[in-house]
Amino acid sequence: AQRVTQPEKLLSVFKGAPVELKCNYSYSGSPELFWYVQYSRQRLQLLLRHISRESIKGFTADLNKGETSFHLKKPFAQEEDSAMYYCALLISSGSARQLTFGSGTQLTVLP
Amino acid sequence: KAGVTQTPRYLIKTRGQQVTLSCSPISGHRSVSWYQQTPGQGLQFLFEYFSETQRNKGNFPGRFSGRQFSNSRSEMNVSTLELGDSALYLCASSFLAPNEQFFGPGTRLTVL
């Protein structure tokens, strides 16, 4: 089955501490993965995608095909990082494509 | 560039009624996807439209349907509403493929 698993529903860290949000996937094809973020009272928005290998707002994510993981990391968490984070996998079947989302992790950065 | 807009933002309906939700994508975007978001199930894919054709459909009953117009605006319809249809319905648009999607604010549907 093709799915995305985010094992932590809630995650709290102190400001300045490192943070890692876990994401594991199951997919028979070549994976294309994303992290989306939803800040309080804002709409869901793309944070980063694995193919660009970029760092956004200090966050990075590396695709590990051996461990089928795409964990999101930031070395020093800030209070403004508090949000709901979703890992998403693009599933392709012929011309049909859809994003499958994990259940999300609510990150709280404590002062 | 204006973002994805959804109307109405809030709806209250009773069981058995039907509802139509509307989504206007970002100008130039031709792919529109719909999702249902609930606390228990998270984000569930409903369907995706591209150039007025349904390209993909999620695992939802036939009561859920949609369409896309020539200007890429999309509507989704839910007939014979059930209590379990209460959810936030999100629309997202992208240029061609539904990978880097831009989301609307959602329509909060409450079924009484």
PDB file of N, CA, C and O in Angstrom, chain B residues 9-72:
ATOM      1  N   ARG B   9     -17.193  30.437   2.579  1.00  0.00           N
ATOM      2  CA  ARG B   9     -16.208  30.030   3.590  1.00  0.00           C
ATOM      3  C   ARG B   9     -16.849  29.141   4.648  1.00  0.00           C
ATOM      4  O   ARG B   9     -16.183  28.265   5.206  1.00  0.00           O
ATOM      5  N   TYR B  10     -18.121  29.345   4.902  1.00  0.00           N
ATOM      6  CA  TYR B  10     -18.829  28.548   5.900  1.00  0.00           C
ATOM      7  C   TYR B  10     -20.210  28.181   5.375  1.00  0.00           C
ATOM      8  O   TYR B  10     -20.843  28.971   4.673  1.00  0.00           O
ATOM      9  N   LEU B  11     -20.616  26.961   5.734  1.00  0.00           N
ATOM     10  CA  LEU B  11     -21.926  26.475   5.313  1.00  0.00           C
ATOM     11  C   LEU B  11     -22.509  25.608   6.411  1.00  0.00           C
ATOM     12  O   LEU B  11     -21.795  24.776   6.993  1.00  0.00           O
ATOM     13  N   ILE B  12     -23.789  25.780   6.646  1.00  0.00           N
ATOM     14  CA  ILE B  12     -24.497  24.886   7.554  1.00  0.00           C
ATOM     15  C   ILE B  12     -25.663  24.290   6.791  1.00  0.00           C
ATOM     16  O   ILE B  12     -26.477  25.019   6.222  1.00  0.00           O
ATOM     17  N   LYS B  13     -25.720  22.975   6.770  1.00  0.00           N
ATOM     18  CA  LYS B  13     -26.767  22.267   6.050  1.00  0.00           C
ATOM     19  C   LYS B  13     -27.344  21.196   6.964  1.00  0.00           C
ATOM     20  O   LYS B  13     -26.783  20.868   8.017  1.00  0.00           O
ATOM     21  N   THR B  14     -28.464  20.626   6.558  1.00  0.00           N
ATOM     22  CA  THR B  14     -29.050  19.528   7.309  1.00  0.00           C
ATOM     23  C   THR B  14     -28.937  18.239   6.498  1.00  0.00           C
ATOM     24  O   THR B  14     -28.750  18.272   5.268  1.00  0.00           O
ATOM     25  N   ARG B  15     -29.042  17.148   7.193  1.00  0.00           N
ATOM     26  CA  ARG B  15     -28.934  15.840   6.542  1.00  0.00           C
ATOM     27  C   ARG B  15     -29.911  15.718   5.379  1.00  0.00           C
ATOM     28  O   ARG B  15     -31.051  16.143   5.467  1.00  0.00           O
ATOM     29  N   GLY B  16     -29.444  15.121   4.324  1.00  0.00           N
ATOM     30  CA  GLY B  16     -30.286  14.920   3.149  1.00  0.00           C
ATOM     31  C   GLY B  16     -30.189  16.013   2.106  1.00  0.00           C
ATOM     32  O   GLY B  16     -30.542  15.797   0.940  1.00  0.00           O
ATOM     33  N   GLN B  17     -29.734  17.192   2.531  1.00  0.00           N
ATOM     34  CA  GLN B  17     -29.590  18.284   1.564  1.00  0.00           C
ATOM     35  C   GLN B  17     -28.377  18.047   0.682  1.00  0.00           C
ATOM     36  O   GLN B  17     -27.591  17.124   0.894  1.00  0.00           O
ATOM     37  N   GLN B  18     -28.232  18.907  -0.319  1.00  0.00           N
ATOM     38  CA  GLN B  18     -27.043  18.855  -1.139  1.00  0.00           C
ATOM     39  C   GLN B  18     -26.342  20.212  -1.069  1.00  0.00           C
ATOM     40  O   GLN B  18     -26.932  21.216  -0.659  1.00  0.00           O
ATOM     41  N   VAL B  19     -25.061  20.225  -1.438  1.00  0.00           N
ATOM     42  CA  VAL B  19     -24.279  21.452  -1.329  1.00  0.00           C
ATOM     43  C   VAL B  19     -23.307  21.541  -2.504  1.00  0.00           C
ATOM     44  O   VAL B  19     -22.836  20.518  -3.020  1.00  0.00           O
ATOM     45  N   THR B  20     -23.046  22.761  -2.924  1.00  0.00           N
ATOM     46  CA  THR B  20     -22.062  23.013  -3.974  1.00  0.00           C
ATOM     47  C   THR B  20     -21.029  23.998  -3.465  1.00  0.00           C
ATOM     48  O   THR B  20     -21.389  25.062  -2.951  1.00  0.00           O
ATOM     49  N   LEU B  21     -19.776  23.623  -3.599  1.00  0.00           N
ATOM     50  CA  LEU B  21     -18.665  24.466  -3.186  1.00  0.00           C
ATOM     51  C   LEU B  21     -17.892  24.906  -4.420  1.00  0.00           C
ATOM     52  O   LEU B  21     -17.771  24.140  -5.377  1.00  0.00           O
ATOM     53  N   SER B  22     -17.338  26.103  -4.346  1.00  0.00           N
ATOM     54  CA  SER B  22     -16.659  26.653  -5.513  1.00  0.00           C
ATOM     55  C   SER B  22     -15.199  26.974  -5.213  1.00  0.00           C
ATOM     56  O   SER B  22     -14.860  27.335  -4.083  1.00  0.00           O
ATOM     57  N   CYS B  23     -14.385  26.860  -6.235  1.00  0.00           N
ATOM     58  CA  CYS B  23     -12.948  27.122  -6.098  1.00  0.00           C
ATOM     59  C   CYS B  23     -12.442  27.845  -7.341  1.00  0.00           C
ATOM     60  O   CYS B  23     -12.656  27.385  -8.471  1.00  0.00           O
ATOM     61  N   SER B  24     -11.758  28.956  -7.115  1.00  0.00           N
ATOM     62  CA  SER B  24     -11.116  29.667  -8.225  1.00  0.00           C
ATOM     63  C   SER B  24      -9.613  29.533  -8.070  1.00  0.00           C
ATOM     64  O   SER B  24      -9.047  30.008  -7.070  1.00  0.00           O
ATOM     65  N   PRO B  25      -8.944  28.879  -9.019  1.00  0.00           N
ATOM     66  CA  PRO B  25      -7.504  28.654  -8.879  1.00  0.00           C
ATOM     67  C   PRO B  25      -6.701  29.917  -9.191  1.00  0.00           C
ATOM     68  O   PRO B  25      -7.253  30.916  -9.659  1.00  0.00           O
ATOM     69  N   ILE B  26      -5.426  29.829  -8.935  1.00  0.00           N
ATOM     70  CA  ILE B  26      -4.515  30.901  -9.308  1.00  0.00           C
ATOM     71  C   ILE B  26      -4.525  31.021 -10.837  1.00  0.00           C
ATOM     72  O   ILE B  26      -4.561  30.002 -11.543  1.00  0.00           O
ATOM     73  N   SER B  27      -4.494  32.250 -11.316  1.00  0.00           N
ATOM     74  CA  SER B  27      -4.527  32.481 -12.751  1.00  0.00           C
ATOM     75  C   SER B  27      -3.409  31.710 -13.455  1.00  0.00           C
ATOM     76  O   SER B  27      -2.240  31.780 -13.049  1.00  0.00           O
ATOM     77  N   GLY B  28      -3.775  30.960 -14.496  1.00  0.00           N
ATOM     78  CA  GLY B  28      -2.790  30.174 -15.236  1.00  0.00           C
ATOM     79  C   GLY B  28      -2.682  28.731 -14.771  1.00  0.00           C
ATOM     80  O   GLY B  28      -2.128  27.879 -15.483  1.00  0.00           O
ATOM     81  N   HIS B  29      -3.176  28.460 -13.578  1.00  0.00           N
ATOM     82  CA  HIS B  29      -3.148  27.075 -13.080  1.00  0.00           C
ATOM     83  C   HIS B  29      -4.291  26.290 -13.700  1.00  0.00           C
ATOM     84  O   HIS B  29      -5.435  26.754 -13.727  1.00  0.00           O
ATOM     85  N   ARG B  30      -3.985  25.077 -14.165  1.00  0.00           N
ATOM     86  CA  ARG B  30      -5.003  24.280 -14.819  1.00  0.00           C
ATOM     87  C   ARG B  30      -5.406  23.031 -14.038  1.00  0.00           C
ATOM     88  O   ARG B  30      -6.379  22.379 -14.362  1.00  0.00           O
ATOM     89  N   SER B  31      -4.622  22.705 -13.029  1.00  0.00           N
ATOM     90  CA  SER B  31      -4.944  21.535 -12.214  1.00  0.00           C
ATOM     91  C   SER B  31      -5.581  22.004 -10.915  1.00  0.00           C
ATOM     92  O   SER B  31      -5.049  22.881 -10.225  1.00  0.00           O
ATOM     93  N   VAL B  32      -6.721  21.409 -10.593  1.00  0.00           N
ATOM     94  CA  VAL B  32      -7.411  21.727  -9.336  1.00  0.00           C
ATOM     95  C   VAL B  32      -7.706  20.409  -8.614  1.00  0.00           C
ATOM     96  O   VAL B  32      -8.280  19.488  -9.193  1.00  0.00           O
ATOM     97  N   SER B  33      -7.288  20.356  -7.364  1.00  0.00           N
ATOM     98  CA  SER B  33      -7.546  19.174  -6.536  1.00  0.00           C
ATOM     99  C   SER B  33      -8.414  19.564  -5.359  1.00  0.00           C
ATOM    100  O   SER B  33      -8.342  20.693  -4.866  1.00  0.00           O
ATOM    101  N   TRP B  34      -9.192  18.600  -4.890  1.00  0.00           N
ATOM    102  CA  TRP B  34     -10.051  18.809  -3.724  1.00  0.00           C
ATOM    103  C   TRP B  34      -9.693  17.799  -2.641  1.00  0.00           C
ATOM    104  O   TRP B  34      -9.402  16.628  -2.937  1.00  0.00           O
ATOM    105  N   TYR B  35      -9.745  18.274  -1.393  1.00  0.00           N
ATOM    106  CA  TYR B  35      -9.455  17.430  -0.251  1.00  0.00           C
ATOM    107  C   TYR B  35     -10.515  17.645   0.819  1.00  0.00           C
ATOM    108  O   TYR B  35     -11.058  18.730   0.973  1.00  0.00           O
ATOM    109  N   GLN B  36     -10.731  16.588   1.588  1.00  0.00           N
ATOM    110  CA  GLN B  36     -11.564  16.692   2.781  1.00  0.00           C
ATOM    111  C   GLN B  36     -10.643  16.596   3.984  1.00  0.00           C
ATOM    112  O   GLN B  36      -9.815  15.685   4.067  1.00  0.00           O
ATOM    113  N   GLN B  37     -10.762  17.537   4.903  1.00  0.00           N
ATOM    114  CA  GLN B  37      -9.922  17.522   6.104  1.00  0.00           C
ATOM    115  C   GLN B  37     -10.790  17.381   7.335  1.00  0.00           C
ATOM    116  O   GLN B  37     -11.675  18.211   7.586  1.00  0.00           O
ATOM    117  N   THR B  38     -10.544  16.346   8.107  1.00  0.00           N
ATOM    118  CA  THR B  38     -11.239  16.127   9.367  1.00  0.00           C
ATOM    119  C   THR B  38     -10.224  15.800  10.450  1.00  0.00           C
ATOM    120  O   THR B  38      -9.128  15.302  10.149  1.00  0.00           O
ATOM    121  N   PRO B  39     -10.559  16.040  11.733  1.00  0.00           N
ATOM    122  CA  PRO B  39      -9.615  15.727  12.812  1.00  0.00           C
ATOM    123  C   PRO B  39      -9.254  14.246  12.847  1.00  0.00           C
ATOM    124  O   PRO B  39      -8.130  13.891  13.139  1.00  0.00           O
ATOM    125  N   GLY B  40     -10.206  13.390  12.522  1.00  0.00           N
ATOM    126  CA  GLY B  40      -9.950  11.960  12.623  1.00  0.00           C
ATOM    127  C   GLY B  40      -9.202  11.370  11.450  1.00  0.00           C
ATOM    128  O   GLY B  40      -8.340  10.501  11.608  1.00  0.00           O
ATOM    129  N   GLN B  41      -9.517  11.819  10.245  1.00  0.00           N
ATOM    130  CA  GLN B  41      -8.950  11.239   9.020  1.00  0.00           C
ATOM    131  C   GLN B  41      -7.866  12.094   8.383  1.00  0.00           C
ATOM    132  O   GLN B  41      -7.210  11.650   7.447  1.00  0.00           O
ATOM    133  N   GLY B  42      -7.676  13.287   8.846  1.00  0.00           N
ATOM    134  CA  GLY B  42      -6.662  14.153   8.243  1.00  0.00           C
ATOM    135  C   GLY B  42      -7.101  14.619   6.873  1.00  0.00           C
ATOM    136  O   GLY B  42      -8.283  14.817   6.609  1.00  0.00           O
ATOM    137  N   LEU B  43      -6.118  14.777   5.982  1.00  0.00           N
ATOM    138  CA  LEU B  43      -6.382  15.251   4.623  1.00  0.00           C
ATOM    139  C   LEU B  43      -6.608  14.062   3.701  1.00  0.00           C
ATOM    140  O   LEU B  43      -5.709  13.267   3.470  1.00  0.00           O
ATOM    141  N   GLN B  44      -7.796  13.983   3.161  1.00  0.00           N
ATOM    142  CA  GLN B  44      -8.149  12.882   2.269  1.00  0.00           C
ATOM    143  C   GLN B  44      -8.415  13.445   0.869  1.00  0.00           C
ATOM    144  O   GLN B  44      -9.195  14.378   0.710  1.00  0.00           O
ATOM    145  N   PHE B  45      -7.780  12.845  -0.128  1.00  0.00           N
ATOM    146  CA  PHE B  45      -7.915  13.289  -1.516  1.00  0.00           C
ATOM    147  C   PHE B  45      -9.297  12.906  -2.056  1.00  0.00           C
ATOM    148  O   PHE B  45      -9.732  11.754  -1.933  1.00  0.00           O
ATOM    149  N   LEU B  46      -9.965  13.903  -2.658  1.00  0.00           N
ATOM    150  CA  LEU B  46     -11.274  13.661  -3.255  1.00  0.00           C
ATOM    151  C   LEU B  46     -11.158  13.420  -4.765  1.00  0.00           C
ATOM    152  O   LEU B  46     -11.539  12.383  -5.268  1.00  0.00           O
ATOM    153  N   PHE B  47     -10.699  14.420  -5.481  1.00  0.00           N
ATOM    154  CA  PHE B  47     -10.488  14.289  -6.929  1.00  0.00           C
ATOM    155  C   PHE B  47      -9.628  15.426  -7.447  1.00  0.00           C
ATOM    156  O   PHE B  47      -9.404  16.412  -6.758  1.00  0.00           O
ATOM    157  N   GLU B  48      -9.155  15.227  -8.683  1.00  0.00           N
ATOM    158  CA  GLU B  48      -8.333  16.218  -9.359  1.00  0.00           C
ATOM    159  C   GLU B  48      -8.850  16.431 -10.766  1.00  0.00           C
ATOM    160  O   GLU B  48      -9.210  15.465 -11.451  1.00  0.00           O
ATOM    161  N   TYR B  49      -8.928  17.697 -11.152  1.00  0.00           N
ATOM    162  CA  TYR B  49      -9.373  18.056 -12.496  1.00  0.00           C
ATOM    163  C   TYR B  49      -8.270  18.786 -13.228  1.00  0.00           C
ATOM    164  O   TYR B  49      -7.493  19.549 -12.634  1.00  0.00           O
ATOM    165  N   PHE B  50      -8.233  18.527 -14.523  1.00  0.00           N
ATOM    166  CA  PHE B  50      -7.271  19.200 -15.397  1.00  0.00           C
ATOM    167  C   PHE B  50      -7.943  19.406 -16.745  1.00  0.00           C
ATOM    168  O   PHE B  50      -8.437  18.448 -17.346  1.00  0.00           O
ATOM    169  N   SER B  51      -7.948  20.653 -17.198  1.00  0.00           N
ATOM    170  CA  SER B  51      -8.578  20.978 -18.481  1.00  0.00           C
ATOM    171  C   SER B  51      -9.967  20.361 -18.604  1.00  0.00           C
ATOM    172  O   SER B  51     -10.284  19.676 -19.594  1.00  0.00           O
ATOM    173  N   GLU B  52     -10.766  20.587 -17.600  1.00  0.00           N
ATOM    174  CA  GLU B  52     -12.184  20.198 -17.564  1.00  0.00           C
ATOM    175  C   GLU B  52     -12.408  18.687 -17.472  1.00  0.00           C
ATOM    176  O   GLU B  52     -13.543  18.222 -17.604  1.00  0.00           O
ATOM    177  N   THR B  53     -11.362  17.921 -17.255  1.00  0.00           N
ATOM    178  CA  THR B  53     -11.482  16.462 -17.162  1.00  0.00           C
ATOM    179  C   THR B  53     -11.047  15.982 -15.791  1.00  0.00           C
ATOM    180  O   THR B  53     -10.037  16.448 -15.266  1.00  0.00           O
ATOM    181  N   GLN B  54     -11.816  15.054 -15.252  1.00  0.00           N
ATOM    182  CA  GLN B  54     -11.401  14.466 -13.985  1.00  0.00           C
ATOM    183  C   GLN B  54     -10.273  13.498 -14.272  1.00  0.00           C
ATOM    184  O   GLN B  54     -10.458  12.476 -14.945  1.00  0.00           O
ATOM    185  N   ARG B  55      -9.140  13.784 -13.703  1.00  0.00           N
ATOM    186  CA  ARG B  55      -7.955  12.986 -13.999  1.00  0.00           C
ATOM    187  C   ARG B  55      -7.730  11.900 -12.948  1.00  0.00           C
ATOM    188  O   ARG B  55      -7.095  10.899 -13.228  1.00  0.00           O
ATOM    189  N   ASN B  56      -8.267  12.138 -11.767  1.00  0.00           N
ATOM    190  CA  ASN B  56      -8.044  11.186 -10.691  1.00  0.00           C
ATOM    191  C   ASN B  56      -9.145  11.334  -9.655  1.00  0.00           C
ATOM    192  O   ASN B  56      -9.693  12.430  -9.472  1.00  0.00           O
ATOM    193  N   LYS B  57      -9.458  10.252  -8.977  1.00  0.00           N
ATOM    194  CA  LYS B  57     -10.524  10.273  -7.981  1.00  0.00           C
ATOM    195  C   LYS B  57     -10.099   9.453  -6.784  1.00  0.00           C
ATOM    196  O   LYS B  57      -9.529   8.377  -6.913  1.00  0.00           O
ATOM    197  N   GLY B  58     -10.404   9.979  -5.623  1.00  0.00           N
ATOM    198  CA  GLY B  58     -10.099   9.279  -4.389  1.00  0.00           C
ATOM    199  C   GLY B  58     -11.197   8.303  -4.021  1.00  0.00           C
ATOM    200  O   GLY B  58     -12.159   8.085  -4.763  1.00  0.00           O
ATOM    201  N   ASN B  59     -11.064   7.730  -2.847  1.00  0.00           N
ATOM    202  CA  ASN B  59     -11.982   6.686  -2.406  1.00  0.00           C
ATOM    203  C   ASN B  59     -13.160   7.276  -1.628  1.00  0.00           C
ATOM    204  O   ASN B  59     -13.263   7.101  -0.417  1.00  0.00           O
ATOM    205  N   PHE B  60     -14.007   7.961  -2.328  1.00  0.00           N
ATOM    206  CA  PHE B  60     -15.199   8.551  -1.733  1.00  0.00           C
ATOM    207  C   PHE B  60     -16.427   8.064  -2.492  1.00  0.00           C
ATOM    208  O   PHE B  60     -16.351   7.727  -3.678  1.00  0.00           O
ATOM    209  N   PRO B  61     -17.586   8.032  -1.818  1.00  0.00           N
ATOM    210  CA  PRO B  61     -18.798   7.551  -2.502  1.00  0.00           C
ATOM    211  C   PRO B  61     -19.217   8.482  -3.631  1.00  0.00           C
ATOM    212  O   PRO B  61     -18.778   9.625  -3.718  1.00  0.00           O
ATOM    213  N   GLY B  62     -20.099   7.962  -4.473  1.00  0.00           N
ATOM    214  CA  GLY B  62     -20.558   8.711  -5.633  1.00  0.00           C
ATOM    215  C   GLY B  62     -21.327   9.982  -5.299  1.00  0.00           C
ATOM    216  O   GLY B  62     -21.570  10.805  -6.185  1.00  0.00           O
ATOM    217  N   ARG B  63     -21.700  10.143  -4.015  1.00  0.00           N
ATOM    218  CA  ARG B  63     -22.395  11.377  -3.613  1.00  0.00           C
ATOM    219  C   ARG B  63     -21.480  12.597  -3.794  1.00  0.00           C
ATOM    220  O   ARG B  63     -21.953  13.725  -3.870  1.00  0.00           O
ATOM    221  N   PHE B  64     -20.202  12.339  -3.834  1.00  0.00           N
ATOM    222  CA  PHE B  64     -19.225  13.409  -4.025  1.00  0.00           C
ATOM    223  C   PHE B  64     -18.878  13.501  -5.513  1.00  0.00           C
ATOM    224  O   PHE B  64     -18.432  12.514  -6.114  1.00  0.00           O
ATOM    225  N   SER B  65     -19.096  14.644  -6.078  1.00  0.00           N
ATOM    226  CA  SER B  65     -18.800  14.823  -7.494  1.00  0.00           C
ATOM    227  C   SER B  65     -18.216  16.210  -7.720  1.00  0.00           C
ATOM    228  O   SER B  65     -18.260  17.059  -6.831  1.00  0.00           O
ATOM    229  N   GLY B  66     -17.668  16.414  -8.887  1.00  0.00           N
ATOM    230  CA  GLY B  66     -17.103  17.717  -9.176  1.00  0.00           C
ATOM    231  C   GLY B  66     -17.094  17.988 -10.654  1.00  0.00           C
ATOM    232  O   GLY B  66     -17.492  17.145 -11.460  1.00  0.00           O
ATOM    233  N   ARG B  67     -16.670  19.175 -10.970  1.00  0.00           N
ATOM    234  CA  ARG B  67     -16.476  19.525 -12.368  1.00  0.00           C
ATOM    235  C   ARG B  67     -15.535  20.716 -12.457  1.00  0.00           C
ATOM    236  O   ARG B  67     -15.295  21.413 -11.466  1.00  0.00           O
ATOM    237  N   GLN B  68     -15.042  20.929 -13.654  1.00  0.00           N
ATOM    238  CA  GLN B  68     -14.158  22.069 -13.889  1.00  0.00           C
ATOM    239  C   GLN B  68     -14.608  22.761 -15.164  1.00  0.00           C
ATOM    240  O   GLN B  68     -14.974  22.107 -16.148  1.00  0.00           O
ATOM    241  N   PHE B  69     -14.555  24.065 -15.122  1.00  0.00           N
ATOM    242  CA  PHE B  69     -14.999  24.862 -16.257  1.00  0.00           C
ATOM    243  C   PHE B  69     -13.806  25.268 -17.132  1.00  0.00           C
ATOM    244  O   PHE B  69     -12.645  25.086 -16.751  1.00  0.00           O
ATOM    245  N   SER B  70     -14.129  25.855 -18.260  1.00  0.00           N
ATOM    246  CA  SER B  70     -13.069  26.203 -19.223  1.00  0.00           C
ATOM    247  C   SER B  70     -12.100  27.245 -18.672  1.00  0.00           C
ATOM    248  O   SER B  70     -10.960  27.338 -19.106  1.00  0.00           O
ATOM    249  N   ASN B  71     -12.534  28.021 -17.682  1.00  0.00           N
ATOM    250  CA  ASN B  71     -11.619  29.013 -17.070  1.00  0.00           C
ATOM    251  C   ASN B  71     -10.866  28.424 -15.885  1.00  0.00           C
ATOM    252  O   ASN B  71     -10.260  29.147 -15.111  1.00  0.00           O
ATOM    253  N   SER B  72     -10.936  27.113 -15.731  1.00  0.00           N
ATOM    254  CA  SER B  72     -10.264  26.330 -14.675  1.00  0.00           C
ATOM    255  C   SER B  72     -10.950  26.411 -13.313  1.00  0.00           C
ATOM    256  O   SER B  72     -10.547  25.684 -12.406  1.00  0.00           O
TER     257      SER B  72
END
